Coordinates of C-alpha atoms in Angstrom, one line a residue:
X768 CA -3.2 165.4 -246.2
X769 CA -1.4 167.9 -248.4
X770 CA 2.0 167.2 -249.7
X771 CA 4.9 169.3 -248.3
X772 CA 6.3 172.2 -250.3
X773 CA 9.5 170.8 -252.2
X774 CA 11.1 174.2 -252.1
X775 CA 10.7 174.3 -248.2
X776 CA 11.6 170.6 -247.8
X777 CA 14.8 171.0 -249.8
X778 CA 15.9 174.5 -248.8
X779 CA 14.3 175.5 -245.6
X780 CA 12.8 178.6 -247.2
X781 CA 9.1 179.3 -247.7
X782 CA 8.1 179.8 -251.4
X783 CA 5.4 182.3 -252.3
X784 CA 2.8 179.6 -252.6
X785 CA 3.4 178.0 -249.2
X786 CA 0.2 177.9 -247.3
X787 CA -1.5 179.1 -250.4
X788 CA -4.0 176.2 -250.8
X789 CA -4.9 176.5 -247.0
X790 CA -5.4 180.2 -247.4
X791 CA -7.8 179.6 -250.5
X792 CA -9.7 177.0 -248.3
X793 CA -9.9 179.4 -245.4
X794 CA -11.2 182.2 -247.8
X795 CA -13.9 179.9 -249.4
X796 CA -14.9 179.0 -245.8
X797 CA -15.2 182.7 -244.7
X798 CA -12.1 182.7 -242.4
X799 CA -10.0 185.5 -243.9
X800 CA -7.9 186.0 -240.7
X801 CA -6.9 182.4 -240.8
X802 CA -6.1 182.9 -244.7
X803 CA -4.0 185.7 -243.9
X804 CA -1.9 183.7 -241.3
X805 CA -1.5 180.9 -244.0
X806 CA -0.6 183.1 -247.0
X807 CA -1.1 186.9 -246.9
X808 CA -0.2 187.2 -250.6
X809 CA -3.0 184.8 -251.5
X810 CA -5.4 186.2 -248.9
X811 CA -5.1 189.5 -250.5
X812 CA -4.2 188.6 -254.1
X813 CA -7.1 186.2 -254.9
X814 CA -9.9 188.7 -253.9
X815 CA -8.2 191.5 -255.7
X816 CA -7.6 189.4 -258.8
X817 CA -11.4 188.2 -258.9
X818 CA -12.4 192.0 -258.4
X819 CA -10.1 192.9 -261.3
X820 CA -12.0 190.5 -263.7
X821 CA -15.4 192.2 -262.9
X822 CA -16.6 194.9 -265.4
X823 CA -18.3 197.9 -263.8
X824 CA -22.1 198.2 -264.3
X825 CA -23.4 200.8 -266.8
X826 CA -22.3 202.1 -270.2
X827 CA -19.0 201.1 -271.7
X828 CA -16.1 203.6 -271.9
X829 CA -16.4 204.0 -275.6
X830 CA -20.2 205.2 -275.3
X831 CA -18.9 207.6 -272.6
X832 CA -16.5 209.0 -275.2
X833 CA -13.6 208.1 -273.0
X834 CA -10.4 206.3 -274.4
X835 CA -8.8 205.4 -271.1
X836 CA -7.3 201.9 -271.2
X837 CA -5.7 200.0 -268.3
X838 CA -2.2 199.0 -268.0
X839 CA -0.6 196.9 -270.4
X840 CA -0.2 193.0 -270.0
X841 CA 3.6 193.5 -269.7
X842 CA 3.2 196.2 -266.9
X843 CA 1.0 193.8 -265.0
X844 CA 3.1 190.9 -265.4
X845 CA 6.2 192.7 -264.3
X846 CA 4.4 194.2 -261.3
X847 CA 3.1 190.6 -260.1
X848 CA 6.7 189.2 -260.5
X849 CA 8.1 192.0 -258.4
X850 CA 5.4 191.8 -255.8
X851 CA 6.0 187.9 -255.5
X852 CA 9.6 188.3 -255.4
X853 CA 9.5 190.9 -252.4
X854 CA 6.9 188.9 -250.6
X855 CA 9.2 185.8 -250.9
X856 CA 12.1 187.8 -249.6
X857 CA 10.3 189.4 -246.8
X858 CA 8.6 186.1 -245.4
X859 CA 11.8 184.6 -245.3
X860 CA 13.7 187.4 -243.4
X861 CA 13.5 188.2 -239.8
X862 CA 11.3 191.3 -240.4
X863 CA 8.7 189.2 -242.0
X864 CA 8.4 186.3 -239.5
X865 CA 4.6 187.1 -239.0
X866 CA 4.0 186.2 -242.9
X867 CA 5.2 182.7 -242.4
X868 CA 2.5 180.1 -242.7
X869 CA 1.0 178.7 -239.5

């Protein structure tokens, strides 16, 4: 049995992680729809994060003569914080009732 979320227990509001462990479990067991219903942010974010860590096959960008770099860690960090904050606000509003864990 999983312990209840302290934030939800104390405030009645869902934190961005509520249902996240169940969503990971569902993803690992091939149930993406059920994962979405438990925590949409984890259901989308976990596969995206895993894909982001993969390197494309083939030659490196230096070998191609290209100097393009990805976004800085600061930009990525700020983007992640903004997305998590907006997700938390949305899932606790009446508009985001479908994002609440089941």
